[in-house]
Amino acid sequence: MKSRLLLLAAVFISVFIIGACNSTKNIHQSEKQGIDEAFQQDFDRTKDLSTGTLPRERLLLAMERQNELFAAQGANRAVPGIAWQERGPNNIGGRIRAVVVDKNDPTNRKVWVGGVGGGIWHTDDITAANPVWVKADDFLDNIAVNSMVQDPVTPNTMYAGTGEGYFNGGAQQGLGIFKSIDGGNSWTRLTSTANFLFVQELAFDKNGKLYASVRGNFTNERGIMRSADGGVSWTQVLSSNTTFASSSNRGCDIKISKDGDIYVSLGIFDNGGIYKSPAGPNAGNNNTWTNITPPNGGGVPASPSNEWARIRLAPSPSDNNVLYAVMQGGTAGPALYQNACRSIQQYDAGANTWTNRVVPQIIDQ
């Protein structure tokens, strides 16, 4: 009897230890899969079961229905005698990728920003100790605003590009480009941009044409798009389907030099390239682009390097021949630099050469 009890005890202890080990293993596996499962859960919870996609475009229908209900309610929707005061949180806009100093304000104090966490916001006095931020409307709160630009000739006309195409954990798909013709008081979507899922940058050239750096879906990446009619229609002026391009069609950045040269970059992860179209009446046309992508060591190659990704550009405001480029390492580069600032370079347009600049040491790059 004693030996039988000892055997049963040994079996019980063994089962307990194995169960505990399996539980610990499952906990570790759960921790490793937590982020992926959270994203998958959110997707499964909000997707359209018939199409398997997120129906973000239905936000427009919801907004229209909301406006109809508000109009029907009229004055009855106001509650007398109640005053609301914000108590927080006050960072609803999230990360800011778009900033515009309003040309309609001669004091340069009114500023517009777009938040990739959602919304278009403005303050009438950016110099105030505690600037008061006002959102454009309730609808745009739900959309990632990644880029903004104001018409240099007609400043009451403004454009906002939606969707953040860097594929980070919080990136949201957009609904194209929104336009305001009343100085930002109201915004409507340009239906011509319904397939512009991620608008990385917006810019006007010296000829008054509007450019958009765009990521579409995986089968129809957009590259650099241009409109000459206020966003009614668009033409693709640079992509892998045009004369010069990187092997990526994903539009990244657009910048205009002080004299009107157009610089753009393509590529989000790797195969990134930098392209230039000289100033003049034909600036930005398909046949005017030159590939000026720097290789790892400097100079100008015949084709883009897959060493570069997520290239951001900055023309010098004082010297039309100078352009700066900040580049993340692509997947072909060393692992240390694949998600880091790998290179800062300066371009001399007169000599058509690049010079390496020192990359400051940053924690985690």
Coordinates of C-alpha atoms in Angstrom, one line a residue:
M1 CA 0.0 0.0 0.0
K2 CA 2.8 2.4 0.9
S3 CA 4.6 1.8 -2.4
R4 CA 1.4 2.4 -4.3
L5 CA 0.8 5.7 -2.5
L6 CA 4.4 6.8 -3.3
L7 CA 3.9 5.9 -7.0
L8 CA 0.7 7.9 -7.2
A9 CA 2.4 10.8 -5.5
A10 CA 5.2 10.7 -8.0
V11 CA 2.8 10.6 -10.9
F12 CA 0.9 13.6 -9.5
I13 CA 4.1 15.6 -9.1
S14 CA 5.2 14.8 -12.6
V15 CA 1.9 15.8 -14.1
F16 CA 2.0 19.1 -12.1
I17 CA 5.5 19.9 -13.2
I18 CA 4.8 19.2 -16.9
G19 CA 1.6 21.3 -16.7
A20 CA 3.5 24.1 -15.1
C21 CA 6.2 24.0 -17.7
N22 CA 3.6 24.0 -20.5
S23 CA 1.8 26.9 -18.9
T24 CA 5.1 28.9 -18.7
K25 CA 5.9 28.0 -22.3
N26 CA 2.4 29.1 -23.3
I27 CA 2.8 32.4 -21.5
H28 CA 6.1 33.1 -23.3
Q29 CA 4.6 32.2 -26.7
S30 CA 1.6 34.5 -25.9
E31 CA 3.9 37.4 -25.1
K32 CA 5.8 36.9 -28.3
Q33 CA 2.6 36.8 -30.4
G34 CA 0.7 39.5 -28.4
I35 CA 1.3 42.4 -30.8
D36 CA 0.5 40.4 -33.9
E37 CA -2.6 38.9 -32.3
A38 CA -3.8 42.3 -31.2
F39 CA -3.6 43.7 -34.7
Q40 CA -5.3 40.6 -36.1
Q41 CA -8.1 40.9 -33.5
D42 CA -8.7 44.6 -34.4
F43 CA -8.7 43.7 -38.1
D44 CA -11.1 40.8 -37.6
R45 CA -13.4 42.9 -35.4
T46 CA -13.7 45.7 -38.0
K47 CA -13.4 44.1 -41.4
D48 CA -16.3 43.6 -43.9
L49 CA -17.0 39.9 -43.8
S50 CA -18.0 39.9 -47.5
T51 CA -14.8 41.6 -48.8
G52 CA -12.3 40.8 -46.1
T53 CA -11.1 44.5 -46.1
L54 CA -11.6 47.4 -43.8
P55 CA -14.4 49.6 -45.1
R56 CA -12.9 53.0 -44.1
E57 CA -14.7 54.7 -47.0
R58 CA -18.0 54.1 -45.2
L59 CA -16.9 56.8 -42.8
L60 CA -18.0 59.3 -45.5
L61 CA -21.5 57.8 -45.5
A62 CA -21.6 57.9 -41.7
M63 CA -20.6 61.5 -41.7
E64 CA -23.3 62.4 -44.3
R65 CA -25.9 60.6 -42.2
Q66 CA -24.8 62.4 -39.1
N67 CA -25.1 65.8 -40.8
E68 CA -28.6 64.9 -41.9
L69 CA -29.6 64.0 -38.3
F70 CA -28.1 67.2 -36.9
A71 CA -29.9 69.3 -39.5
A72 CA -33.2 67.6 -38.7
Q73 CA -32.7 68.2 -34.9
G74 CA -31.9 71.8 -35.5
A75 CA -31.8 74.0 -32.3
N76 CA -33.1 71.1 -30.2
R77 CA -29.7 69.5 -30.1
A78 CA -28.3 72.3 -28.0
V79 CA -28.4 71.8 -24.2
P80 CA -28.9 75.2 -22.4
G81 CA -27.0 76.1 -19.3
I82 CA -24.1 73.6 -19.7
A83 CA -20.5 74.7 -20.4
W84 CA -17.9 72.1 -21.2
Q85 CA -14.2 72.4 -20.3
E86 CA -11.5 70.0 -21.5
R87 CA -9.9 67.9 -18.7
G88 CA -7.7 65.8 -20.9
P89 CA -6.2 63.9 -22.5
N90 CA -4.9 66.7 -24.7
N91 CA -2.8 64.8 -27.2
I92 CA -5.6 63.4 -29.3
G93 CA -3.9 64.5 -32.5
G94 CA -1.0 62.1 -31.9
R95 CA 2.2 62.3 -33.8
I96 CA 2.4 65.4 -36.0
R97 CA 3.8 65.0 -39.5
A98 CA 2.3 68.1 -41.2
V99 CA 2.7 71.7 -40.2
V100 CA 1.5 74.8 -42.1
V101 CA 1.9 78.4 -41.1
D102 CA -1.2 80.1 -42.4
K103 CA -0.5 82.6 -45.2
N104 CA -3.8 84.3 -44.4
D105 CA -2.3 85.5 -41.1
P106 CA 0.1 88.4 -41.6
T107 CA 1.5 87.9 -38.0
N108 CA 2.4 84.3 -38.9
R109 CA 0.9 83.1 -35.6
K110 CA -1.9 80.9 -37.0
V111 CA -0.7 77.4 -37.5
W112 CA -2.3 74.2 -38.9
V113 CA -1.2 70.7 -38.1
G114 CA -2.1 67.2 -39.2
G115 CA -2.0 64.3 -36.8
V116 CA -1.3 60.8 -37.9
G117 CA -3.3 59.8 -34.8
G118 CA -6.2 61.7 -36.4
G119 CA -7.4 65.1 -37.4
I120 CA -6.6 68.6 -38.7
W121 CA -6.0 71.1 -35.9
H122 CA -5.2 74.8 -35.8
T123 CA -4.2 77.4 -33.2
D124 CA -4.6 81.2 -33.7
D125 CA -1.5 81.9 -31.7
I126 CA 1.4 79.5 -31.8
T127 CA 3.4 81.9 -29.6
A128 CA 1.0 81.7 -26.7
A129 CA 2.3 80.1 -23.5
N130 CA -0.5 77.5 -23.8
P131 CA -1.8 77.5 -27.4
V132 CA -5.4 76.6 -27.8
W133 CA -5.9 73.9 -30.5
V134 CA -9.2 73.7 -32.4
K135 CA -10.1 70.6 -34.5
A136 CA -11.4 71.1 -38.1
D137 CA -14.4 68.8 -37.5
D138 CA -15.5 65.5 -35.9
F139 CA -15.1 63.5 -39.1
L140 CA -11.4 64.1 -39.7
D141 CA -10.6 63.0 -36.1
N142 CA -11.0 59.5 -37.3
I143 CA -8.4 59.8 -40.2
A144 CA -4.6 59.8 -40.2
V145 CA -3.5 63.2 -41.7
N146 CA 0.1 62.8 -42.9
S147 CA 0.6 65.9 -45.1
M148 CA -0.8 69.4 -45.7
V149 CA -0.1 72.3 -48.1
Q150 CA -1.6 75.7 -48.8
D151 CA -2.0 77.2 -52.2
P152 CA 0.7 79.9 -52.5
V153 CA -1.5 82.0 -54.8
T154 CA -4.9 81.4 -53.3
P155 CA -4.2 80.8 -49.6
N156 CA -7.9 80.0 -48.8
T157 CA -7.3 76.8 -50.7
M158 CA -5.7 74.1 -48.6
Y159 CA -5.1 70.3 -49.1
A160 CA -4.6 67.5 -46.6
G161 CA -3.2 64.1 -47.5
T162 CA -4.4 61.1 -45.4
G163 CA -2.9 57.8 -44.6
E164 CA 0.6 57.0 -43.2
G165 CA 2.5 54.6 -45.4
Y166 CA 5.5 53.7 -43.3
F167 CA 4.0 50.4 -42.1
N168 CA 4.6 51.0 -38.4
G169 CA 2.4 49.5 -35.8
G170 CA 0.1 52.5 -35.6
A171 CA 0.0 53.4 -39.3
Q172 CA -3.6 53.9 -40.7
Q173 CA -4.8 53.7 -44.2
G174 CA -6.3 57.0 -45.5
L175 CA -9.1 58.1 -47.7
G176 CA -7.2 60.1 -50.2
I177 CA -6.8 63.9 -50.3
F178 CA -9.2 66.4 -48.7
K179 CA -9.6 70.0 -49.9
S180 CA -10.7 73.3 -48.3
I181 CA -11.6 76.4 -50.2
D182 CA -12.6 78.5 -47.2
G183 CA -9.4 78.8 -45.3
G184 CA -9.8 75.5 -43.5
N185 CA -13.3 76.0 -42.1
S186 CA -14.7 73.0 -44.0
W187 CA -13.1 70.1 -45.9
T188 CA -14.3 67.7 -48.6
R189 CA -12.7 64.7 -50.1
L190 CA -11.4 64.8 -53.7
T191 CA -13.1 61.8 -55.3
S192 CA -10.3 61.6 -57.8
T193 CA -8.0 60.4 -55.0
A194 CA -10.1 57.6 -53.7
N195 CA -7.3 55.1 -54.4
F196 CA -4.6 57.2 -52.9
L197 CA -4.4 55.1 -49.7
F198 CA -1.3 56.7 -48.2
V199 CA -0.4 60.3 -49.1
Q200 CA 3.1 60.9 -47.8
E201 CA 3.8 64.5 -49.1
L202 CA 2.1 67.4 -50.9
A203 CA 3.8 70.3 -52.7
F204 CA 3.1 73.1 -55.2
D205 CA 5.7 73.8 -57.9
K206 CA 6.5 77.2 -59.3
N207 CA 4.0 76.7 -62.1
G208 CA 1.1 76.3 -59.6
K209 CA 0.7 72.5 -60.1
L210 CA 0.0 70.3 -57.1
Y211 CA 2.1 67.2 -56.5
A212 CA 1.3 64.2 -54.3
S213 CA 3.7 61.5 -53.2
V214 CA 1.5 58.4 -52.9
R215 CA 1.4 54.8 -51.9
G216 CA -1.6 52.9 -53.3
N217 CA -2.3 49.2 -52.7
F218 CA 0.4 46.6 -53.3
T219 CA -0.7 45.9 -56.9
N220 CA -1.1 49.6 -57.9
E221 CA 1.6 51.7 -56.2
R222 CA 1.2 55.3 -57.4
G223 CA 4.6 57.1 -57.1
I224 CA 4.5 60.8 -57.8
M225 CA 1.1 62.2 -59.0
R226 CA 0.4 65.7 -60.3
S227 CA -2.8 67.8 -60.8
A228 CA -3.1 70.9 -62.8
D229 CA -6.8 71.5 -62.1
G230 CA -7.0 71.7 -58.3
G231 CA -7.3 68.0 -57.7
V232 CA -10.1 67.2 -60.2
S233 CA -7.7 64.9 -62.2
W234 CA -4.2 63.5 -61.7
T235 CA -1.4 62.3 -63.9
Q236 CA 1.4 59.9 -62.8
V237 CA 4.7 61.7 -63.6
L238 CA 7.2 59.4 -61.9
S239 CA 7.1 55.7 -61.1
S240 CA 8.7 52.5 -62.3
N241 CA 6.5 52.8 -65.4
T242 CA 8.2 56.1 -66.4
T243 CA 11.7 56.7 -67.9
F244 CA 13.6 57.0 -64.6
A245 CA 12.6 55.4 -61.4
S246 CA 13.7 53.3 -58.5
S247 CA 12.5 49.7 -58.4
S248 CA 9.9 50.9 -55.9
N249 CA 6.8 52.8 -56.9
R250 CA 6.1 53.9 -53.3
G251 CA 6.2 57.7 -53.2
C252 CA 8.1 59.2 -50.3
D253 CA 9.0 62.9 -50.4
I254 CA 8.6 65.9 -52.6
K255 CA 10.5 69.2 -52.2
I256 CA 10.8 72.3 -54.4
S257 CA 14.1 74.4 -54.4
K258 CA 14.0 78.1 -54.0
D259 CA 14.4 78.5 -57.8
G260 CA 11.8 75.8 -58.7
D261 CA 13.8 72.6 -59.2
I262 CA 11.7 69.6 -58.1
Y263 CA 13.3 66.9 -56.0
V264 CA 11.4 63.7 -55.1
S265 CA 12.2 60.4 -53.5
L266 CA 10.7 56.9 -54.0
G267 CA 10.9 53.8 -51.8
I268 CA 9.7 53.2 -48.3
F269 CA 11.7 50.1 -47.2
D270 CA 14.5 49.8 -49.8
N271 CA 15.3 50.3 -53.5
G272 CA 15.0 54.0 -52.7
G273 CA 15.9 56.6 -55.2
I274 CA 16.2 60.4 -55.5
Y275 CA 15.1 62.2 -58.7
K276 CA 15.4 65.8 -60.0
S277 CA 13.3 67.7 -62.6
P278 CA 14.8 71.2 -63.4
A279 CA 12.8 74.4 -63.0
G280 CA 11.0 75.8 -66.0
P281 CA 7.6 75.5 -67.8
N282 CA 8.1 71.7 -68.3
A283 CA 9.2 71.0 -64.7
G284 CA 7.8 67.7 -63.5
N285 CA 6.9 66.3 -66.9
N286 CA 7.6 62.6 -67.5
N287 CA 10.7 63.1 -69.7
T288 CA 12.4 65.7 -67.4
W289 CA 13.5 63.5 -64.5
T290 CA 17.1 62.6 -63.8
N291 CA 18.2 59.9 -61.3
I292 CA 20.6 61.5 -58.8
T293 CA 20.6 58.7 -56.2
P294 CA 23.8 58.5 -54.2
P295 CA 25.6 55.2 -53.7
N296 CA 27.1 54.3 -50.4
G297 CA 30.4 56.0 -51.1
G298 CA 29.2 59.1 -53.0
G299 CA 28.9 60.1 -56.7
V300 CA 25.9 59.5 -59.0
P301 CA 25.1 55.9 -60.1
A302 CA 23.4 54.8 -63.3
S303 CA 20.6 53.1 -61.2
P304 CA 19.2 53.4 -57.7
S305 CA 20.8 51.7 -54.8
N306 CA 18.9 49.2 -52.7
E307 CA 20.9 50.5 -49.8
W308 CA 18.5 53.4 -49.2
A309 CA 15.1 53.6 -47.8
R310 CA 12.7 56.2 -46.4
I311 CA 14.6 59.2 -48.0
R312 CA 13.6 62.6 -46.7
L313 CA 14.8 65.7 -48.5
A314 CA 15.6 69.4 -47.7
P315 CA 16.7 71.9 -50.3
S316 CA 18.8 74.8 -49.0
P317 CA 16.7 78.0 -48.7
S318 CA 19.8 80.1 -49.5
D319 CA 21.6 78.1 -52.2
N320 CA 19.6 76.6 -55.1
N321 CA 22.4 74.1 -55.8
V322 CA 22.3 72.5 -52.4
L323 CA 20.1 69.6 -51.3
Y324 CA 20.3 67.5 -48.2
A325 CA 19.1 63.9 -47.9
V326 CA 18.5 61.8 -44.8
M327 CA 18.3 58.1 -45.4
Q328 CA 17.4 55.0 -43.5
G329 CA 19.3 51.8 -44.3
G330 CA 17.5 49.4 -46.7
T331 CA 17.3 45.7 -46.3
A332 CA 20.4 45.2 -48.4
G333 CA 22.5 47.2 -45.9
P334 CA 24.0 46.0 -42.5
A335 CA 21.4 44.9 -40.0
L336 CA 22.5 47.7 -37.6
Y337 CA 21.2 50.3 -40.1
Q338 CA 18.1 48.7 -41.5
N339 CA 15.8 50.7 -39.2
A340 CA 18.2 53.5 -38.4
C341 CA 19.4 56.8 -39.9
R342 CA 22.2 55.4 -42.0
S343 CA 23.4 58.4 -43.9
I344 CA 23.0 62.2 -44.2
Q345 CA 24.3 63.5 -47.5
Q346 CA 24.6 66.9 -49.3
Y347 CA 24.1 67.2 -53.0
D348 CA 25.8 69.8 -55.2
A349 CA 23.6 70.3 -58.2
G350 CA 26.3 72.3 -60.0
A351 CA 28.9 69.6 -59.8
N352 CA 26.4 66.7 -59.7
T353 CA 28.2 65.2 -56.7
W354 CA 27.3 64.0 -53.1
T355 CA 29.2 64.6 -49.9
N356 CA 28.8 62.5 -46.8
R357 CA 27.9 64.3 -43.6
V358 CA 28.3 63.1 -40.1
V359 CA 25.3 61.2 -38.7
P360 CA 24.8 62.3 -35.1
Q361 CA 24.9 59.5 -32.6
I362 CA 21.3 59.0 -31.3
I363 CA 20.1 56.5 -28.7
D364 CA 18.8 53.5 -30.8
Q365 CA 19.6 55.6 -33.9

